[in-house]
Tab-separated table of C-alpha atoms in Angstrom:
chain	number	residue	atom	x	y	z
A	1	UNK	CA	-32.579	2.320	-0.617
A	2	UNK	CA	-32.064	6.024	-0.500
A	3	UNK	CA	-30.917	7.770	2.537
A	4	UNK	CA	-32.700	10.197	5.231
A	5	UNK	CA	-31.028	13.161	2.861
A	6	UNK	CA	-32.025	11.872	-0.486
A	7	UNK	CA	-35.931	11.251	1.047
A	8	UNK	CA	-35.653	14.969	2.416
A	9	UNK	CA	-34.478	16.428	-0.586
A	10	UNK	CA	-37.418	13.983	-2.658
A	11	UNK	CA	-39.789	15.411	-0.594
A	12	UNK	CA	-38.773	18.491	-0.732
A	13	UNK	CA	-38.618	18.891	-4.446
A	14	UNK	CA	-42.253	17.470	-5.119
A	15	UNK	CA	-43.044	19.720	-2.692
A	16	UNK	CA	-45.512	23.363	-4.024
A	17	UNK	CA	-43.769	25.738	-3.003
A	18	UNK	CA	-41.655	28.725	-4.349
A	19	UNK	CA	-37.918	28.181	-4.132
A	20	UNK	CA	-35.369	31.050	-4.984
A	21	UNK	CA	-33.705	29.899	-9.078
A	22	UNK	CA	-30.497	29.983	-7.438
A	23	UNK	CA	-31.363	27.590	-4.717
A	24	UNK	CA	-33.813	25.108	-6.583
A	25	UNK	CA	-30.720	25.260	-9.132
A	26	UNK	CA	-28.194	24.103	-5.852
A	27	UNK	CA	-31.071	21.400	-4.508
A	28	UNK	CA	-31.990	20.124	-8.585
A	29	UNK	CA	-27.751	19.447	-8.648
A	30	UNK	CA	-27.656	18.027	-5.624
A	31	UNK	CA	-30.513	16.016	-6.218
A	32	UNK	CA	-29.341	14.980	-9.468
A	33	UNK	CA	-25.504	13.783	-8.060
A	34	UNK	CA	-27.217	11.666	-5.485
A	35	UNK	CA	-29.342	9.823	-7.953
A	36	UNK	CA	-25.808	8.968	-10.203
A	37	UNK	CA	-23.981	7.901	-6.888
A	38	UNK	CA	-27.418	5.507	-6.139
A	39	UNK	CA	-27.251	3.912	-9.355
A	40	UNK	CA	-23.337	3.381	-8.959
A	41	UNK	CA	-23.763	1.814	-5.814
A	42	UNK	CA	-26.612	-0.206	-7.262
A	43	UNK	CA	-24.173	-1.486	-10.201
A	44	UNK	CA	-21.544	-2.195	-7.314
A	45	UNK	CA	-19.259	0.808	-8.311
A	46	UNK	CA	-18.696	2.989	-5.174
A	47	UNK	CA	-17.644	6.761	-5.241
A	48	UNK	CA	-14.153	6.354	-3.498
A	49	UNK	CA	-12.626	8.556	-0.750
A	50	UNK	CA	-9.639	6.532	0.622
A	51	UNK	CA	-6.930	7.279	2.503
A	52	UNK	CA	-3.731	5.601	2.341
A	53	UNK	CA	-0.328	6.691	2.121
A	54	UNK	CA	1.931	6.563	-0.844
A	55	UNK	CA	4.986	8.127	-2.613
A	56	UNK	CA	4.251	11.053	-5.682
A	57	UNK	CA	5.972	10.164	-8.881
A	58	UNK	CA	5.637	12.581	-11.195
A	59	UNK	CA	4.381	11.606	-14.817
A	60	UNK	CA	6.338	12.936	-17.430
A	61	UNK	CA	4.359	12.086	-20.582
A	62	UNK	CA	7.654	10.333	-21.601
A	63	UNK	CA	6.890	6.805	-21.787
A	64	UNK	CA	10.956	5.238	-21.201
A	65	UNK	CA	10.062	1.962	-19.684
A	66	UNK	CA	7.190	0.012	-18.329
A	67	UNK	CA	8.308	0.471	-14.793
A	68	UNK	CA	8.325	4.284	-15.224
A	69	UNK	CA	4.633	4.326	-16.809
A	70	UNK	CA	3.178	2.371	-13.612
A	71	UNK	CA	4.994	4.379	-11.451
A	72	UNK	CA	3.261	7.408	-13.008
A	73	UNK	CA	-0.157	5.773	-12.837
A	74	UNK	CA	0.288	4.718	-9.354
A	75	UNK	CA	1.646	8.337	-8.439
A	76	UNK	CA	-1.900	9.915	-10.245
A	77	UNK	CA	-5.627	9.321	-11.333
A	78	UNK	CA	-4.917	5.625	-9.972
A	79	UNK	CA	-8.619	5.334	-9.753
A	80	UNK	CA	-8.279	1.527	-11.716
A	81	UNK	CA	-10.177	2.857	-15.018
A	82	UNK	CA	-8.581	1.579	-17.904
A	83	UNK	CA	-9.061	4.460	-19.715
A	84	UNK	CA	-7.919	7.133	-17.604
A	85	UNK	CA	-4.729	4.488	-17.456
A	86	UNK	CA	-4.405	4.341	-21.227
A	87	UNK	CA	-4.640	8.168	-21.276
A	88	UNK	CA	-1.850	8.962	-18.314
A	89	UNK	CA	0.499	6.331	-19.606
A	90	UNK	CA	0.416	8.453	-23.335
A	91	UNK	CA	1.091	11.484	-21.777
A	92	UNK	CA	-2.600	12.815	-21.387
A	93	UNK	CA	-2.071	14.498	-18.680
A	94	UNK	CA	-0.771	18.285	-17.915
A	95	UNK	CA	1.452	19.166	-15.410
A	96	UNK	CA	-0.005	22.705	-13.904
A	97	UNK	CA	1.623	23.653	-10.586
A	98	UNK	CA	-0.414	27.212	-9.738
A	99	UNK	CA	-0.385	27.715	-6.364
A	100	UNK	CA	-2.937	29.702	-4.042
A	101	UNK	CA	-2.416	29.906	-0.085
A	102	UNK	CA	-4.984	31.554	2.360
A	103	UNK	CA	-5.760	30.158	6.041
A	104	UNK	CA	-2.325	28.621	6.724
A	105	UNK	CA	-3.000	26.223	3.539
A	106	UNK	CA	-1.235	26.291	0.333
A	107	UNK	CA	-2.699	24.169	-2.357
A	108	UNK	CA	-1.513	23.609	-5.906
A	109	UNK	CA	-2.802	21.781	-8.794
A	110	UNK	CA	-0.112	19.681	-9.768
A	111	UNK	CA	-1.760	17.876	-13.113
A	112	UNK	CA	-5.396	17.765	-14.750
A	113	UNK	CA	-6.457	16.247	-17.808
A	114	UNK	CA	-10.026	17.007	-19.931
A	115	UNK	CA	-11.827	15.894	-22.732
A	116	UNK	CA	-15.432	15.764	-24.125
A	117	UNK	CA	-15.782	12.747	-21.519
A	118	UNK	CA	-13.944	13.227	-18.228
A	119	UNK	CA	-12.006	16.000	-16.426
A	120	UNK	CA	-9.210	14.848	-13.614
A	121	UNK	CA	-7.259	16.951	-11.330
A	122	UNK	CA	-5.252	16.452	-9.086
A	123	UNK	CA	-4.365	18.619	-6.043
A	124	UNK	CA	-1.573	18.888	-3.195
A	125	UNK	CA	-2.501	19.971	-0.336
A	126	UNK	CA	-0.282	21.592	3.065
A	127	UNK	CA	-1.142	22.586	6.117
A	128	UNK	CA	0.577	24.952	7.983
A	129	UNK	CA	-0.163	23.312	10.810
A	130	UNK	CA	-0.039	19.415	10.301
A	131	UNK	CA	-1.259	19.188	14.054
A	132	UNK	CA	-4.963	19.898	12.444
A	133	UNK	CA	-4.866	16.729	11.047
A	134	UNK	CA	-4.473	14.622	13.725
A	135	UNK	CA	-7.154	11.493	13.318
A	136	UNK	CA	-8.303	13.154	9.950
A	137	UNK	CA	-9.495	10.000	8.069
A	138	UNK	CA	-9.712	11.899	4.736
A	139	UNK	CA	-9.284	15.197	2.936
A	140	UNK	CA	-12.159	16.768	0.288
A	141	UNK	CA	-12.781	20.013	-1.310
A	142	UNK	CA	-15.603	22.822	-1.828
A	143	UNK	CA	-14.620	23.960	-5.691
A	144	UNK	CA	-16.247	24.902	-9.218
A	145	UNK	CA	-14.450	25.043	-12.102
A	146	UNK	CA	-14.950	27.986	-13.990
A	147	UNK	CA	-14.079	28.158	-17.922
A	148	UNK	CA	-12.699	31.410	-19.583
A	149	UNK	CA	-15.812	32.754	-20.931
A	150	UNK	CA	-17.764	32.941	-18.072
A	151	UNK	CA	-19.256	29.176	-17.653
A	152	UNK	CA	-19.493	27.232	-14.505
A	153	UNK	CA	-18.581	23.406	-15.426
A	154	UNK	CA	-18.816	21.678	-12.319
A	155	UNK	CA	-20.021	23.189	-9.019
A	156	UNK	CA	-19.146	20.327	-6.232
A	157	UNK	CA	-20.409	22.399	-3.075
A	158	UNK	CA	-23.028	21.472	-0.380
A	159	UNK	CA	-26.481	22.612	-1.263
A	160	UNK	CA	-26.550	25.400	1.251
A	161	UNK	CA	-24.688	27.240	-1.083
A	162	UNK	CA	-26.331	28.226	-4.477
A	163	UNK	CA	-25.138	27.722	-7.861
A	164	UNK	CA	-23.670	30.859	-10.198
A	165	UNK	CA	-23.931	28.892	-13.101
A	166	UNK	CA	-26.655	26.610	-15.188
A	167	UNK	CA	-24.969	24.094	-16.856
A	168	UNK	CA	-24.646	20.392	-15.630
A	169	UNK	CA	-21.652	19.080	-18.214
A	170	UNK	CA	-21.175	16.119	-14.832
A	171	UNK	CA	-23.204	13.417	-14.077
A	172	UNK	CA	-20.718	11.447	-11.409
A	173	UNK	CA	-17.455	12.108	-9.883
A	174	UNK	CA	-15.212	10.066	-7.646
A	175	UNK	CA	-12.309	11.368	-5.547
A	176	UNK	CA	-9.599	9.939	-2.758
A	177	UNK	CA	-6.884	11.031	-0.736
A	178	UNK	CA	-3.415	8.749	-2.228
A	179	UNK	CA	-1.019	10.747	-0.100
A	180	UNK	CA	-2.440	11.545	4.094
A	181	UNK	CA	0.884	12.487	5.459
A	182	UNK	CA	-0.620	13.781	8.605
A	183	UNK	CA	3.388	14.259	10.093
A	184	UNK	CA	4.296	16.281	7.615
A	185	UNK	CA	0.612	18.078	6.866
A	186	UNK	CA	0.701	17.040	3.608
A	187	UNK	CA	-2.589	15.403	1.106
A	188	UNK	CA	-3.140	14.669	-2.086
A	189	UNK	CA	-6.374	14.925	-3.162
A	190	UNK	CA	-7.168	13.671	-6.720
A	191	UNK	CA	-10.893	13.880	-8.547
A	192	UNK	CA	-12.306	12.751	-11.993
A	193	UNK	CA	-15.595	13.409	-13.432
A	194	UNK	CA	-17.629	12.606	-16.137
A	195	UNK	CA	-20.098	13.388	-18.402
A	196	UNK	CA	-22.476	10.938	-19.797
A	197	UNK	CA	-23.071	12.413	-22.260
A	198	UNK	CA	-19.643	13.730	-23.411
A	199	UNK	CA	-20.610	17.266	-22.987
A	200	UNK	CA	-17.671	18.753	-21.491
A	201	UNK	CA	-16.351	21.709	-23.318
A	202	UNK	CA	-12.825	22.121	-23.827
A	203	UNK	CA	-11.062	24.092	-21.239
A	204	UNK	CA	-9.378	27.536	-22.197
A	205	UNK	CA	-8.411	30.378	-19.685
A	206	UNK	CA	-9.763	27.916	-16.907
A	207	UNK	CA	-10.018	28.406	-12.945
A	208	UNK	CA	-10.627	25.926	-10.425
A	209	UNK	CA	-12.180	28.507	-7.748
A	210	UNK	CA	-11.960	26.632	-4.154
A	211	UNK	CA	-13.874	27.457	-1.399
A	212	UNK	CA	-13.424	25.465	1.738
A	213	UNK	CA	-11.424	22.444	2.822
A	214	UNK	CA	-13.147	19.821	4.004
A	215	UNK	CA	-11.599	17.323	6.874
A	216	UNK	CA	-12.775	14.129	8.017
A	217	UNK	CA	-12.277	12.673	11.232
A	218	UNK	CA	-13.010	9.649	12.974
A	219	UNK	CA	-14.509	6.918	12.050
A	220	UNK	CA	-18.074	8.902	12.669
A	221	UNK	CA	-16.534	11.374	10.019
A	222	UNK	CA	-16.805	14.160	12.167
A	223	UNK	CA	-16.777	17.400	9.578
A	224	UNK	CA	-14.120	20.352	10.148
A	225	UNK	CA	-14.691	22.898	7.414
A	226	UNK	CA	-11.786	25.628	6.944
A	227	UNK	CA	-13.509	28.584	4.844
A	228	UNK	CA	-11.107	30.201	2.331
A	229	UNK	CA	-10.268	31.236	-1.038
A	230	UNK	CA	-7.861	29.380	-3.920
A	231	UNK	CA	-8.686	30.640	-6.880
A	232	UNK	CA	-5.830	28.230	-9.503
A	233	UNK	CA	-5.507	28.346	-13.052
A	234	UNK	CA	-5.301	25.407	-15.446
A	235	UNK	CA	-2.771	25.344	-18.120
A	236	UNK	CA	-3.325	26.177	-21.282
A	237	UNK	CA	-0.743	24.229	-22.917
A	238	UNK	CA	-2.378	21.999	-25.654
A	239	UNK	CA	-1.632	18.372	-25.624
A	240	UNK	CA	-0.897	15.598	-28.391
A	241	UNK	CA	-3.324	13.093	-28.453
A	242	UNK	CA	-5.525	10.539	-30.040
A	243	UNK	CA	-7.705	12.197	-32.339
A	244	UNK	CA	-11.871	11.599	-31.694
A	245	UNK	CA	-12.591	8.218	-33.577
A	246	UNK	CA	-16.511	8.273	-33.871
A	247	UNK	CA	-17.894	4.672	-34.849
A	248	UNK	CA	-21.422	4.111	-36.578
A	249	UNK	CA	-23.492	0.566	-36.855
A	250	UNK	CA	-23.262	-1.984	-38.701
A	251	UNK	CA	-26.725	-3.810	-37.954
A	252	UNK	CA	-29.872	-2.087	-38.897
A	253	UNK	CA	-31.624	-5.208	-37.985
A	254	UNK	CA	-30.211	-4.864	-33.784
A	255	UNK	CA	-32.648	-4.493	-30.916
A	256	UNK	CA	-29.572	-1.928	-29.411
A	257	UNK	CA	-30.271	1.366	-32.141
A	258	UNK	CA	-26.862	3.454	-31.882
A	259	UNK	CA	-27.387	7.090	-32.073
A	260	UNK	CA	-23.990	8.177	-30.985
A	261	UNK	CA	-20.212	6.728	-30.345
A	262	UNK	CA	-16.964	8.821	-30.123
A	263	UNK	CA	-13.564	7.911	-28.591
A	264	UNK	CA	-12.072	9.966	-26.490
A	265	UNK	CA	-8.330	9.741	-24.971
A	266	UNK	CA	-10.138	9.099	-22.081
A	267	UNK	CA	-12.646	6.863	-22.821
A	268	UNK	CA	-15.641	5.979	-25.241
A	269	UNK	CA	-19.448	7.759	-24.777
A	270	UNK	CA	-22.215	5.235	-26.454
A	271	UNK	CA	-25.935	6.739	-26.714
A	272	UNK	CA	-28.203	3.838	-27.414
A	273	UNK	CA	-31.920	3.238	-27.748
A	274	UNK	CA	-33.479	0.156	-26.197
A	275	UNK	CA	-36.876	-0.656	-26.866
A	276	UNK	CA	-39.966	-2.237	-24.973
A	277	UNK	CA	-37.423	-1.845	-21.695
A	278	UNK	CA	-39.202	-0.397	-18.454
A	279	UNK	CA	-37.704	2.692	-17.517
A	280	UNK	CA	-37.557	1.644	-13.615
A	281	UNK	CA	-35.293	-1.612	-14.636
A	282	UNK	CA	-32.191	0.332	-14.288
A	283	UNK	CA	-31.251	-2.924	-13.149
A	284	UNK	CA	-31.235	-4.733	-16.631
A	285	UNK	CA	-29.020	-2.497	-18.252
A	286	UNK	CA	-26.298	-1.228	-15.819
A	287	UNK	CA	-24.353	-4.451	-14.582
A	288	UNK	CA	-24.628	-5.916	-18.515
A	289	UNK	CA	-23.024	-3.110	-20.677
A	290	UNK	CA	-19.712	-3.691	-22.219
A	291	UNK	CA	-17.977	-2.978	-25.809
A	292	UNK	CA	-15.644	-5.617	-27.031
A	293	UNK	CA	-12.635	-4.864	-29.673
A	294	UNK	CA	-11.530	-6.694	-32.274
A	295	UNK	CA	-8.879	-8.573	-29.927
A	296	UNK	CA	-11.854	-9.827	-28.271
A	297	UNK	CA	-11.005	-7.415	-24.964
A	298	UNK	CA	-13.983	-6.893	-22.858
A	299	UNK	CA	-14.184	-3.239	-21.687
A	300	UNK	CA	-17.174	-2.940	-19.178
A	301	UNK	CA	-18.922	0.242	-18.215
A	302	UNK	CA	-18.385	1.685	-14.306
A	303	UNK	CA	-22.053	1.192	-14.110
A	304	UNK	CA	-22.666	5.229	-14.475
A	305	UNK	CA	-25.330	6.663	-17.225
A	306	UNK	CA	-28.185	8.224	-17.907
A	307	UNK	CA	-31.050	7.368	-18.994
A	308	UNK	CA	-34.038	9.162	-20.627
A	309	UNK	CA	-37.672	7.640	-21.609
A	310	UNK	CA	-37.914	7.005	-25.094
A	311	UNK	CA	-41.983	5.756	-26.265
A	312	UNK	CA	-41.839	2.210	-24.636
A	313	UNK	CA	-38.479	2.240	-24.184
A	314	UNK	CA	-35.724	4.008	-22.565
A	315	UNK	CA	-32.046	5.751	-24.623
A	316	UNK	CA	-28.939	5.171	-22.808
A	317	UNK	CA	-25.928	7.453	-22.529
A	318	UNK	CA	-22.853	5.823	-20.697
A	319	UNK	CA	-19.161	5.833	-20.783
A	320	UNK	CA	-16.806	2.981	-21.537
A	321	UNK	CA	-12.991	2.513	-20.538
A	322	UNK	CA	-11.593	2.089	-24.284
A	323	UNK	CA	-10.020	5.138	-25.963
A	324	UNK	CA	-9.220	6.548	-28.819
A	325	UNK	CA	-6.205	5.372	-28.264
A	326	UNK	CA	-6.477	2.288	-29.168
A	327	UNK	CA	-7.650	2.848	-32.699
A	328	UNK	CA	-9.572	-0.005	-32.789
A	329	UNK	CA	-11.584	-0.585	-36.664
A	330	UNK	CA	-14.485	-2.570	-35.200
A	331	UNK	CA	-16.017	-2.781	-31.956
A	332	UNK	CA	-19.176	-4.641	-30.755
A	333	UNK	CA	-21.618	-3.318	-28.061
A	334	UNK	CA	-23.048	-5.640	-25.751
A	335	UNK	CA	-26.013	-5.444	-23.487
A	336	UNK	CA	-25.927	-9.024	-21.778
A	337	UNK	CA	-29.674	-10.339	-21.976
A	338	UNK	CA	-30.847	-7.959	-24.406
A	339	UNK	CA	-28.684	-7.704	-27.636
A	340	UNK	CA	-25.247	-6.755	-29.646
A	341	UNK	CA	-24.498	-4.589	-32.574
A	342	UNK	CA	-21.473	-4.403	-34.552
A	343	UNK	CA	-19.705	-0.790	-34.573
A	344	UNK	CA	-16.950	-0.094	-37.588
A	345	UNK	CA	-15.192	3.256	-37.918
A	346	UNK	CA	-16.818	5.711	-39.121
């Protein structure tokens, strides 16, 4: 069921009015993000904003013991995603440590990772006056990520602000606070963003532009917005990672037609079509997609996907939590109740 804001926004989009281009772009993006969020809820995948006290442990990228590996995962990007976990343990996340201060708040971009499918960023936020966090439930931010060529890759801002860019690489977003130390005024804010069609460009001379820090209080989530300016350069250092691996269909007779299958360090992006499936019957797809590797291990899609009409069928674009580090020679795409197809390394 759509919430009131979603209903009002949808009605607004349908009205025959002249809307300034920049405002229209902001509304379009907000509505797209709401629809993506709604699809994830239907697939029993809820965007997280969870406050918990934990210890921050730096990931060095050097794998010494299983205990150290798990400590690193628990300290950063602990989203329960097998693909991200694998990328982090392989040293794919880079240290940044760029810091900016304004309005009595210091924000550090501690670490990040990025490939064509996903971006992850971990921030450390320190408040000069810890009292502002009393009764806080969680912390978020309004921010934009701008690449060195001026392209805005993501703009996570309220719909009251116009977009500065025109690209829509990001279709889903999940964030949470693994650390919320109210007494010390210290907060960790981790975010992971998804591109369902694998279109995120390489980050080069990128900057995170933070425009406000949002504090939510109590069960009613009363909002205190602290506006300011925090610009955080992203580390340009290259990472030694498993190369992207492409796969092709090994069964042209399958009911599933895979047009693209590419494994990157964080996940595998697949674009496939299914004939004679209603565009409105997204639940026939969302709960039932998975990849099975040659050892029988299953990698289930988290439910986030893009779907487009294709004649009397649909085209699905989605990510699975199997990565190029797996180096599988053969994989099988399964949509339960519809069909399956074998994929082989190109």
